[in-house]
Short mmCIF file of N, CA and C and ligand atoms in Angstrom, two decimals:
data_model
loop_
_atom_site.label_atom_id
_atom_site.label_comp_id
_atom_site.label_asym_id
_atom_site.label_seq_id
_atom_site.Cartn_x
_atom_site.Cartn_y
_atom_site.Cartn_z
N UNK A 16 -23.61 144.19 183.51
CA UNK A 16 -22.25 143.67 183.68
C UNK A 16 -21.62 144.29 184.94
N UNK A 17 -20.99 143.43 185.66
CA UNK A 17 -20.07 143.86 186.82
C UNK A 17 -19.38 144.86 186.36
N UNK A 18 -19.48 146.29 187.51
CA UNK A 18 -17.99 146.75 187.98
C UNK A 18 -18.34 148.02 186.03
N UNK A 19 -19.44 147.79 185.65
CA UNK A 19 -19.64 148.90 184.64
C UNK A 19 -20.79 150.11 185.43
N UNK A 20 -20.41 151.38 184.90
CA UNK A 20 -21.06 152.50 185.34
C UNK A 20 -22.37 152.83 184.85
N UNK A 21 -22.12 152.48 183.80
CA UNK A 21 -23.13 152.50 182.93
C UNK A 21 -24.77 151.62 183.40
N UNK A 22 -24.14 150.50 183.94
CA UNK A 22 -25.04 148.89 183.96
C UNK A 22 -25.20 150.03 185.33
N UNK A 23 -24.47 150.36 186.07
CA UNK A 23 -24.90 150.46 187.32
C UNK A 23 -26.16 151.88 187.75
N UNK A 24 -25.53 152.76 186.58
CA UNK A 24 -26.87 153.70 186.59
C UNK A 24 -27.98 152.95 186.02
N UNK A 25 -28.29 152.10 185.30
CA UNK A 25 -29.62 151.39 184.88
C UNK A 25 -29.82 150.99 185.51
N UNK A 26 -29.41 150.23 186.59
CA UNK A 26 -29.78 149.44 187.63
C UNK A 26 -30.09 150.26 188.62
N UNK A 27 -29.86 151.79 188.82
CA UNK A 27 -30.19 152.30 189.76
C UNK A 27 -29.28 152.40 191.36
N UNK A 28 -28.58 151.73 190.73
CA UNK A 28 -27.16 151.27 191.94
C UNK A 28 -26.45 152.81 192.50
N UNK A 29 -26.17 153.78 191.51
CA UNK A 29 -25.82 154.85 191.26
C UNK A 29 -26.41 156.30 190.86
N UNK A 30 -26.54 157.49 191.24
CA UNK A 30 -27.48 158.00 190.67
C UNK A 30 -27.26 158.55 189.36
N UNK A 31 -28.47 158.78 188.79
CA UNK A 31 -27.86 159.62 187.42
C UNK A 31 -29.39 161.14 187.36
N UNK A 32 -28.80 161.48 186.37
CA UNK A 32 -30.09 162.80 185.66
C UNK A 32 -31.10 162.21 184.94
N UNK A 33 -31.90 161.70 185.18
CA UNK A 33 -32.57 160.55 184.20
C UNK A 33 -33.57 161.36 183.48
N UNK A 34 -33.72 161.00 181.80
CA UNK A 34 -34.07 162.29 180.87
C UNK A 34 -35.64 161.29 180.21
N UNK A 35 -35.03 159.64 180.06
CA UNK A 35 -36.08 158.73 179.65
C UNK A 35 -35.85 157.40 179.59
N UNK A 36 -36.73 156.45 179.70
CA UNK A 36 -36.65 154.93 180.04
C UNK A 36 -37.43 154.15 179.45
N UNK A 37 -37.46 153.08 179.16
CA UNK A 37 -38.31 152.35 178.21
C UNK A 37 -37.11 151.03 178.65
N UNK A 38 -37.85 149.85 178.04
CA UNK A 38 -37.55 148.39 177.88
C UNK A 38 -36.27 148.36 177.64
N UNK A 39 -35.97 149.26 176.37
CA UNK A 39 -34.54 149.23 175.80
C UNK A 39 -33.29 150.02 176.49
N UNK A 40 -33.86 151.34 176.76
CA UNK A 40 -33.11 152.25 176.33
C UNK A 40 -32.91 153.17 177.79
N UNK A 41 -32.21 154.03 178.25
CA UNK A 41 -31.99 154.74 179.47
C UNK A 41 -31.16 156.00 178.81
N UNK A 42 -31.46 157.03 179.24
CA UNK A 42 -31.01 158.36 178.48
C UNK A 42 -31.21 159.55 179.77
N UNK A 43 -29.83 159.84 180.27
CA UNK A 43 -29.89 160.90 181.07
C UNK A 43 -28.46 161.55 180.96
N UNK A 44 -28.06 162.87 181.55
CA UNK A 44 -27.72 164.05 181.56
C UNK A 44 -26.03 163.20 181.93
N UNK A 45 -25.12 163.58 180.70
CA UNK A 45 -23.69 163.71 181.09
C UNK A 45 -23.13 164.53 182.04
N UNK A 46 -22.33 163.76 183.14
CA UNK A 46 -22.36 164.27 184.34
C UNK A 46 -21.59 165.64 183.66
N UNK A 47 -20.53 165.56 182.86
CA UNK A 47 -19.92 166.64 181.85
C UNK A 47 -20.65 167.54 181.19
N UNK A 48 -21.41 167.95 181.42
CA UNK A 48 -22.17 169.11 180.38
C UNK A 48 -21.60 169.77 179.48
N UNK A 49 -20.52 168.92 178.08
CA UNK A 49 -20.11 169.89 177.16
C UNK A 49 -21.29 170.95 176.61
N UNK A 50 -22.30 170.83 176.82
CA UNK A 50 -23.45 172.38 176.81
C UNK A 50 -24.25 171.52 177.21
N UNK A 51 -25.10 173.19 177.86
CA UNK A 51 -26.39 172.37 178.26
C UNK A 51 -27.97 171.58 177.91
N UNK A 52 -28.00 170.28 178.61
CA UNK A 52 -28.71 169.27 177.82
C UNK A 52 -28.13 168.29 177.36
N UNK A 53 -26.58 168.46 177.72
CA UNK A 53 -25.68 167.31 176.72
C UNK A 53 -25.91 166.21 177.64
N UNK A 54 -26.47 164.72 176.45
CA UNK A 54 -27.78 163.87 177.29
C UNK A 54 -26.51 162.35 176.51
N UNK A 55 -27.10 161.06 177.24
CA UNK A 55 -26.11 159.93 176.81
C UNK A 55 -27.40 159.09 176.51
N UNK A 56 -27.27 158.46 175.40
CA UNK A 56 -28.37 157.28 175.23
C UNK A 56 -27.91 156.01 175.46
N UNK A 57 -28.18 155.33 176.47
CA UNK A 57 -27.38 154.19 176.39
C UNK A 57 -28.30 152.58 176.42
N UNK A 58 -27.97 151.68 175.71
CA UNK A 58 -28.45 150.65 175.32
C UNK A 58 -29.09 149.81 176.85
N UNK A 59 -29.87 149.16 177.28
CA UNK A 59 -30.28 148.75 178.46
C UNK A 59 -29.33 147.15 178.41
N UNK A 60 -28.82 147.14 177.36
CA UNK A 60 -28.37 145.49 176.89
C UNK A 60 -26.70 145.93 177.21
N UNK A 61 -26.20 145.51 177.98
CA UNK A 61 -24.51 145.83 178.29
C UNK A 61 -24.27 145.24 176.88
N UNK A 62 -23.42 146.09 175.85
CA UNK A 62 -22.66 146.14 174.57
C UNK A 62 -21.40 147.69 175.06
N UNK A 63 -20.24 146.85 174.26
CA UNK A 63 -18.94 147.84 174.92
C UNK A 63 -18.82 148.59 173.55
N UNK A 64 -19.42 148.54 172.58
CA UNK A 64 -19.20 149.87 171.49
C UNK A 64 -19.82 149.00 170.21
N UNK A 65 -19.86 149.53 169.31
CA UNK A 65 -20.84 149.74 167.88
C UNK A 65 -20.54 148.29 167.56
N UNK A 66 -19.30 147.98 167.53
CA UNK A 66 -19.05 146.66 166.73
C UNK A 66 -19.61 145.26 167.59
N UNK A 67 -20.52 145.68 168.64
CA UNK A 67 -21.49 144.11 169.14
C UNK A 67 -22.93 144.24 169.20
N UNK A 68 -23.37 145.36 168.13
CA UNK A 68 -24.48 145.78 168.11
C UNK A 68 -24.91 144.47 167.36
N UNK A 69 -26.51 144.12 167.59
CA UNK A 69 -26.87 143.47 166.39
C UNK A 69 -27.84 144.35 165.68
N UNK A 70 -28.45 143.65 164.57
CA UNK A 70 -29.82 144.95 163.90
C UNK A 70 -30.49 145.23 164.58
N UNK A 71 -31.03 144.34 165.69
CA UNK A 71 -32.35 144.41 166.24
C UNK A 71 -32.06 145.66 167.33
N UNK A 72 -30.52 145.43 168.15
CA UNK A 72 -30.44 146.19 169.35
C UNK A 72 -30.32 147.77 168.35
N UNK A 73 -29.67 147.88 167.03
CA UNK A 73 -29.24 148.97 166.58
C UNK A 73 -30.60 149.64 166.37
N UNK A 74 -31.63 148.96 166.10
CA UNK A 74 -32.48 149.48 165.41
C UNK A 74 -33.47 149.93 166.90
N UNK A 75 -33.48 149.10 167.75
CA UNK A 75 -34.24 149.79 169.56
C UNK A 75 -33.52 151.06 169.70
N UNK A 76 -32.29 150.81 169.49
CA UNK A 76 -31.79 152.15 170.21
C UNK A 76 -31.63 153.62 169.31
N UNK A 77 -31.46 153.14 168.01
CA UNK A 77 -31.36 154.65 166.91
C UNK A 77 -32.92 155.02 166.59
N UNK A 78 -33.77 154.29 167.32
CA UNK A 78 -35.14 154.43 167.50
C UNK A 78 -35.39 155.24 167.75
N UNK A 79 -34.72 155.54 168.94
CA UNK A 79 -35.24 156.37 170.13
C UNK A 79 -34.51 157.91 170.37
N UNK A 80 -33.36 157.88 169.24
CA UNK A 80 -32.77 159.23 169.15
C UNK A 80 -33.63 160.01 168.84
N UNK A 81 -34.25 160.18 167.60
CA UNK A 81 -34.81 161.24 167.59
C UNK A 81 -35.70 161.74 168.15
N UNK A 82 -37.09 160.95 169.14
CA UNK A 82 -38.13 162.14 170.33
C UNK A 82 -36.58 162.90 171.32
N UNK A 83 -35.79 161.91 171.27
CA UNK A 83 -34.68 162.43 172.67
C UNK A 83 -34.49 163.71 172.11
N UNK A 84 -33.88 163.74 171.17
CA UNK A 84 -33.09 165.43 170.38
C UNK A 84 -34.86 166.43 170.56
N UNK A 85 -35.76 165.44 169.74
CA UNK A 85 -36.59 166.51 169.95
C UNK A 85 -37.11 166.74 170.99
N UNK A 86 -37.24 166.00 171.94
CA UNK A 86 -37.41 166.66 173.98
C UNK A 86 -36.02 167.75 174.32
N UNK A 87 -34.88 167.66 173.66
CA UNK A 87 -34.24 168.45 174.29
C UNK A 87 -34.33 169.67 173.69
N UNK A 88 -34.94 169.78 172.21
CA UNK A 88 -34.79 171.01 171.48
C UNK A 88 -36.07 171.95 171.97
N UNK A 89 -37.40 171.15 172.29
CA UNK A 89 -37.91 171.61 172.68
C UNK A 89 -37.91 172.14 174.61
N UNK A 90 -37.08 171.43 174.77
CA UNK A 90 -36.79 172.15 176.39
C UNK A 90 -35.87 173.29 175.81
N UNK A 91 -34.93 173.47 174.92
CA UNK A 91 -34.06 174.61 175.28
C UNK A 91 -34.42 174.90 173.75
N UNK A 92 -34.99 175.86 173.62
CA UNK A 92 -35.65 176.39 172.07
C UNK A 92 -34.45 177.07 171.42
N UNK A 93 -33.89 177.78 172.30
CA UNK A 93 -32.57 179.15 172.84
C UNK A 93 -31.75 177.74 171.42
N UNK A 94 -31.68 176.34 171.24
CA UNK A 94 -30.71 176.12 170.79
C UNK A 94 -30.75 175.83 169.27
N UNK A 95 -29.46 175.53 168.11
CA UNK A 95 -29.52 175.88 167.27
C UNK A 95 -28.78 174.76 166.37
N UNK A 96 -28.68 173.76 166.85
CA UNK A 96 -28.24 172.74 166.25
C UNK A 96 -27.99 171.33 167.79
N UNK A 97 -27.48 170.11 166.98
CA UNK A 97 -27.13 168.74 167.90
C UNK A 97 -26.58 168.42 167.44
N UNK A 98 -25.20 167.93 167.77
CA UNK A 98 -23.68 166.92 167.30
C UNK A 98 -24.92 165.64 168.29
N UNK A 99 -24.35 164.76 166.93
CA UNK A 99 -25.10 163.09 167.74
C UNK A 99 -23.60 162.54 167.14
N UNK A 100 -23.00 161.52 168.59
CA UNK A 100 -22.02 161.41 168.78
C UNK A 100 -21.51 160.18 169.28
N UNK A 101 -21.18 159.10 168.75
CA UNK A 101 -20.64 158.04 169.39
C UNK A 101 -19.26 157.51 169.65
N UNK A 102 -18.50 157.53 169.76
CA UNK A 102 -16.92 156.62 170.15
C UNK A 102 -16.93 155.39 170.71
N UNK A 103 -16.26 155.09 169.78
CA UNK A 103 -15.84 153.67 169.94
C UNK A 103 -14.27 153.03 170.09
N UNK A 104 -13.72 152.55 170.89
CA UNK A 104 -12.62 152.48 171.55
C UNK A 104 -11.74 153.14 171.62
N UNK A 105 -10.62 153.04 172.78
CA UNK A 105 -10.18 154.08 173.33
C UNK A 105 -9.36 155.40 172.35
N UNK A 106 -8.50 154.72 171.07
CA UNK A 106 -8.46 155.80 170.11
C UNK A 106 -9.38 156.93 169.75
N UNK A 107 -10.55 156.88 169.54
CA UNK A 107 -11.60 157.50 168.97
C UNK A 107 -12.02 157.65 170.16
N UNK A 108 -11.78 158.25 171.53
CA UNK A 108 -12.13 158.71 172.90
C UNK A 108 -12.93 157.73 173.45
N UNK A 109 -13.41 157.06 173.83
CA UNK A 109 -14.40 156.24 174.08
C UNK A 109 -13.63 155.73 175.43
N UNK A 110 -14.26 156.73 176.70
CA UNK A 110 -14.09 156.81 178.27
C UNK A 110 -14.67 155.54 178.73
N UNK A 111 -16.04 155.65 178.53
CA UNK A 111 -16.72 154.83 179.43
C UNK A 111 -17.02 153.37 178.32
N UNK A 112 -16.67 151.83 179.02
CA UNK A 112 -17.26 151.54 177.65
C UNK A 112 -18.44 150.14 177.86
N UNK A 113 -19.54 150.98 178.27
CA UNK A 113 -20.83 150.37 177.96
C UNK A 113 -21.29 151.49 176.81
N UNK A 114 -21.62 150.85 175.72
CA UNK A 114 -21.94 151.81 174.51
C UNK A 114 -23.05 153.38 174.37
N UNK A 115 -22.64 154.11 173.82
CA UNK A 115 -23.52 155.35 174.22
C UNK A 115 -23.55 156.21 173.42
N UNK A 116 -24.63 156.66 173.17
CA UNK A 116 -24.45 158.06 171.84
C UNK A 116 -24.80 159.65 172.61
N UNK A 117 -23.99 160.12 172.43
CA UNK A 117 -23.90 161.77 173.07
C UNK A 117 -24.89 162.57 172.04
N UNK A 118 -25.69 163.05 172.60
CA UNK A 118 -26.55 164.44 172.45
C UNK A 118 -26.40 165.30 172.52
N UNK A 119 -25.46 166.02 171.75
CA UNK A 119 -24.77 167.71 172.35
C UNK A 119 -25.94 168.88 171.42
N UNK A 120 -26.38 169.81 172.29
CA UNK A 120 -27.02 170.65 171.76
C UNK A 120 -26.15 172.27 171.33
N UNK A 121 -26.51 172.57 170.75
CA UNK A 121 -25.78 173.56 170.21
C UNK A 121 -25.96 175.00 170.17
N UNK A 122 -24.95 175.86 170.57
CA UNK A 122 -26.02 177.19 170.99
C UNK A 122 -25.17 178.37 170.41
N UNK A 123 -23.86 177.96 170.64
CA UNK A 123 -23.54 178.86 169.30
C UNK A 123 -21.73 178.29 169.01
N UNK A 124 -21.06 178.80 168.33
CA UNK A 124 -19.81 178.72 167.75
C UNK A 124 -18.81 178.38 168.91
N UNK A 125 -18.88 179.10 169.63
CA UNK A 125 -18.12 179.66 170.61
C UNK A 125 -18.77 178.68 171.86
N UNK A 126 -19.17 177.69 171.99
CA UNK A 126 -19.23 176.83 173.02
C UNK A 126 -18.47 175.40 172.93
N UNK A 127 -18.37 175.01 174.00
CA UNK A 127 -16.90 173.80 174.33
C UNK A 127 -17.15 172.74 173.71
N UNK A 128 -17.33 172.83 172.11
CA UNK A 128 -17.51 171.48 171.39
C UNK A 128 -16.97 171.67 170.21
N UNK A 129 -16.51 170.98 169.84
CA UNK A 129 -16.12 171.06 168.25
C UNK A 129 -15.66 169.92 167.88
N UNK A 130 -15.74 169.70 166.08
CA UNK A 130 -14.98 168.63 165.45
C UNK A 130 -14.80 169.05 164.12
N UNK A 131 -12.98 168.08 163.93
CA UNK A 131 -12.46 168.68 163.28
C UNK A 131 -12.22 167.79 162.06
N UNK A 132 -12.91 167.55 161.44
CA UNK A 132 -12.28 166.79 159.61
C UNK A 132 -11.72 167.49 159.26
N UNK A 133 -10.88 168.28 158.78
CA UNK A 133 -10.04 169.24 157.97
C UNK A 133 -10.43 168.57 156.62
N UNK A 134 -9.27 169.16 155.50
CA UNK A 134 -9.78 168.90 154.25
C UNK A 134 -8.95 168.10 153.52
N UNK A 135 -9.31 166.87 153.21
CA UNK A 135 -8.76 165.87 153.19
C UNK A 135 -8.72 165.46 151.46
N UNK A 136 -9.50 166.80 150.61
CA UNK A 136 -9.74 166.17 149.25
C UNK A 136 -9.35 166.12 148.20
N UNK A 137 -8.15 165.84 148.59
CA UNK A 137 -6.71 165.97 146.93
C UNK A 137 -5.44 164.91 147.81
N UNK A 138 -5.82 164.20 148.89
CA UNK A 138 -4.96 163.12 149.42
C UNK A 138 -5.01 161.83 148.67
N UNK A 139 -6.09 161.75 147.96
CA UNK A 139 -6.36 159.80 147.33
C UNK A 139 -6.11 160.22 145.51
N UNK A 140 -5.98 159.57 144.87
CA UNK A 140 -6.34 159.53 143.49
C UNK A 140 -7.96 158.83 143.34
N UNK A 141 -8.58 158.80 142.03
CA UNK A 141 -9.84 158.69 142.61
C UNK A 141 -9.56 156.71 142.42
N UNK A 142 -8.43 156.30 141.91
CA UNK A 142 -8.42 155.00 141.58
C UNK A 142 -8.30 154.61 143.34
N UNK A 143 -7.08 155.23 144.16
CA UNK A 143 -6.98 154.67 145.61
C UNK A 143 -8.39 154.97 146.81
N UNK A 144 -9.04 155.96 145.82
CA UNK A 144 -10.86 155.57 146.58
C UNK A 144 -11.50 154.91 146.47
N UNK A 145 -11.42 154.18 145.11
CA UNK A 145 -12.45 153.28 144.47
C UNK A 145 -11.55 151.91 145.63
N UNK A 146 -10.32 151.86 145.84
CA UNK A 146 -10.08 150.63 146.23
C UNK A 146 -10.45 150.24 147.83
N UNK A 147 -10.33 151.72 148.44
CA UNK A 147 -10.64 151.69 149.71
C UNK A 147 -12.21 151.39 149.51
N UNK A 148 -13.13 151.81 148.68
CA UNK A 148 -14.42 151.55 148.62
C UNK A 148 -14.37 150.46 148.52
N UNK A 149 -13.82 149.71 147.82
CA UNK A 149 -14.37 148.07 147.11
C UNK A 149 -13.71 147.24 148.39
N UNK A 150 -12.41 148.07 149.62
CA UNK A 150 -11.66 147.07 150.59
C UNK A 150 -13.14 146.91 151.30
N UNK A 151 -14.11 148.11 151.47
CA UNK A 151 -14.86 148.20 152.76
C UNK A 151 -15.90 147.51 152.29
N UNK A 152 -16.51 147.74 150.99
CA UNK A 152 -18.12 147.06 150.37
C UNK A 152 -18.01 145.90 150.53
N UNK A 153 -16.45 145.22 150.45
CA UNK A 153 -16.65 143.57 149.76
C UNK A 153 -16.98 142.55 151.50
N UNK A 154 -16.94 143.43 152.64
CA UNK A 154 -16.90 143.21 153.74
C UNK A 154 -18.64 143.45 154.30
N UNK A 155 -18.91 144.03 153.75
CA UNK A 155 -20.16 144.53 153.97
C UNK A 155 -21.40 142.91 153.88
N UNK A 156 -21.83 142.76 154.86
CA UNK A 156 -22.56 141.29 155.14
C UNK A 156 -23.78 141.91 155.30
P1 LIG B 480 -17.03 158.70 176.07
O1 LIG B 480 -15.77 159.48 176.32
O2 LIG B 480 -17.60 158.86 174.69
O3 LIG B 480 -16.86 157.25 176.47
O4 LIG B 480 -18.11 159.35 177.01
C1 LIG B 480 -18.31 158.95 178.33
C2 LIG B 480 -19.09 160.06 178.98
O5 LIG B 480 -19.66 159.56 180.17
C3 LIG B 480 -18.25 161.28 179.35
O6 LIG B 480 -18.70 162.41 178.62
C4 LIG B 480 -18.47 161.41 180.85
O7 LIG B 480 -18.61 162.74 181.27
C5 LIG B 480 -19.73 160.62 181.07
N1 LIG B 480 -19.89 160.04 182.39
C6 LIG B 480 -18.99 159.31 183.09
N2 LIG B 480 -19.49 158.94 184.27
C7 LIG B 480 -20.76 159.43 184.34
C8 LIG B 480 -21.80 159.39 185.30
N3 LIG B 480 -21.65 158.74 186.46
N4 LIG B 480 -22.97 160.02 185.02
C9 LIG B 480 -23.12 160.66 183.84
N5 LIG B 480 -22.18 160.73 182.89
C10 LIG B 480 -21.01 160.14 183.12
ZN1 LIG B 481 -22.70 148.14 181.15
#
């Protein structure tokens, strides 16, 4: 797609850190290094976030997460966990938007990543869960 960053590092138009490539898929180094190794998987098919995925593209690309995590764990042994990470429109941060899942590797407490659910588990009755469950299941195709 025109005038996207994303399309334009696959295309080679632009440079990037390039980590791996295949038919589908293009996966190299966030120019941002929230730690190091922090890698972007991004779909070879221009899609602007989760909700124009189809099965087939979901299933090429969540394919291919896991050798990625395990090429990076095994390049940096030193690390001790991976946040796998996607956003989807601009509420939920989502900068760039040709679709992409972040690879953050993890090395200890005290490095520039975090997320925060707090504790959310005495806000619903269990009847206003069951309804939010049955709003989301009955949608479910
Ligand atoms: P998000 O905020 O989830 O949309 O993430 C977009 C990410 O793309 C950010 O973490 C940016 O640092 C990263 N980014 C933007 N431009 C480039 C680029 N040219 N090369 C590599 N990463 C980039
Ligand atoms: Zn694109």
């Amino acid at each position: 797609m025109e005038n996207c960053i994303f399309c334009k590092i696959i295309d080679q138009e632009i440079p990037s850190y390039k980590i791996y490539e295949d038919e589908k898929v293009y996966a190299f180094l966030d120019i941002s290094q929230a730690t190091k190794g922090h890698t972007l998987v991004v779909p070879k098919q221009h899609v602007t976030d989760i909700f124009e995925y189809d099965d087939t593209l979901a299933a090429d690309v969540f394919a291919r997460i896991p050798k990625i995590a395990r090429a990076i764990e095994k390049a940096f042994p030193e690390m001790d966990g991976l946040n796998i990470l996607n956003n989807n429109k601009e509420l939920a941060y989502q900068s760039v938007f040709h679709s992409h899942i972040h690879l953050v590797p993890r090395y200890s407490k005290n490095d520039d990543f975090s997320i925060h659910f707090g504790n959310h588990t005495d806000q619903q009755t269990p009847e206003e869960m069951q309804a939010i469950a049955d709003k989301i299941k009955e949608q479910v195709k």
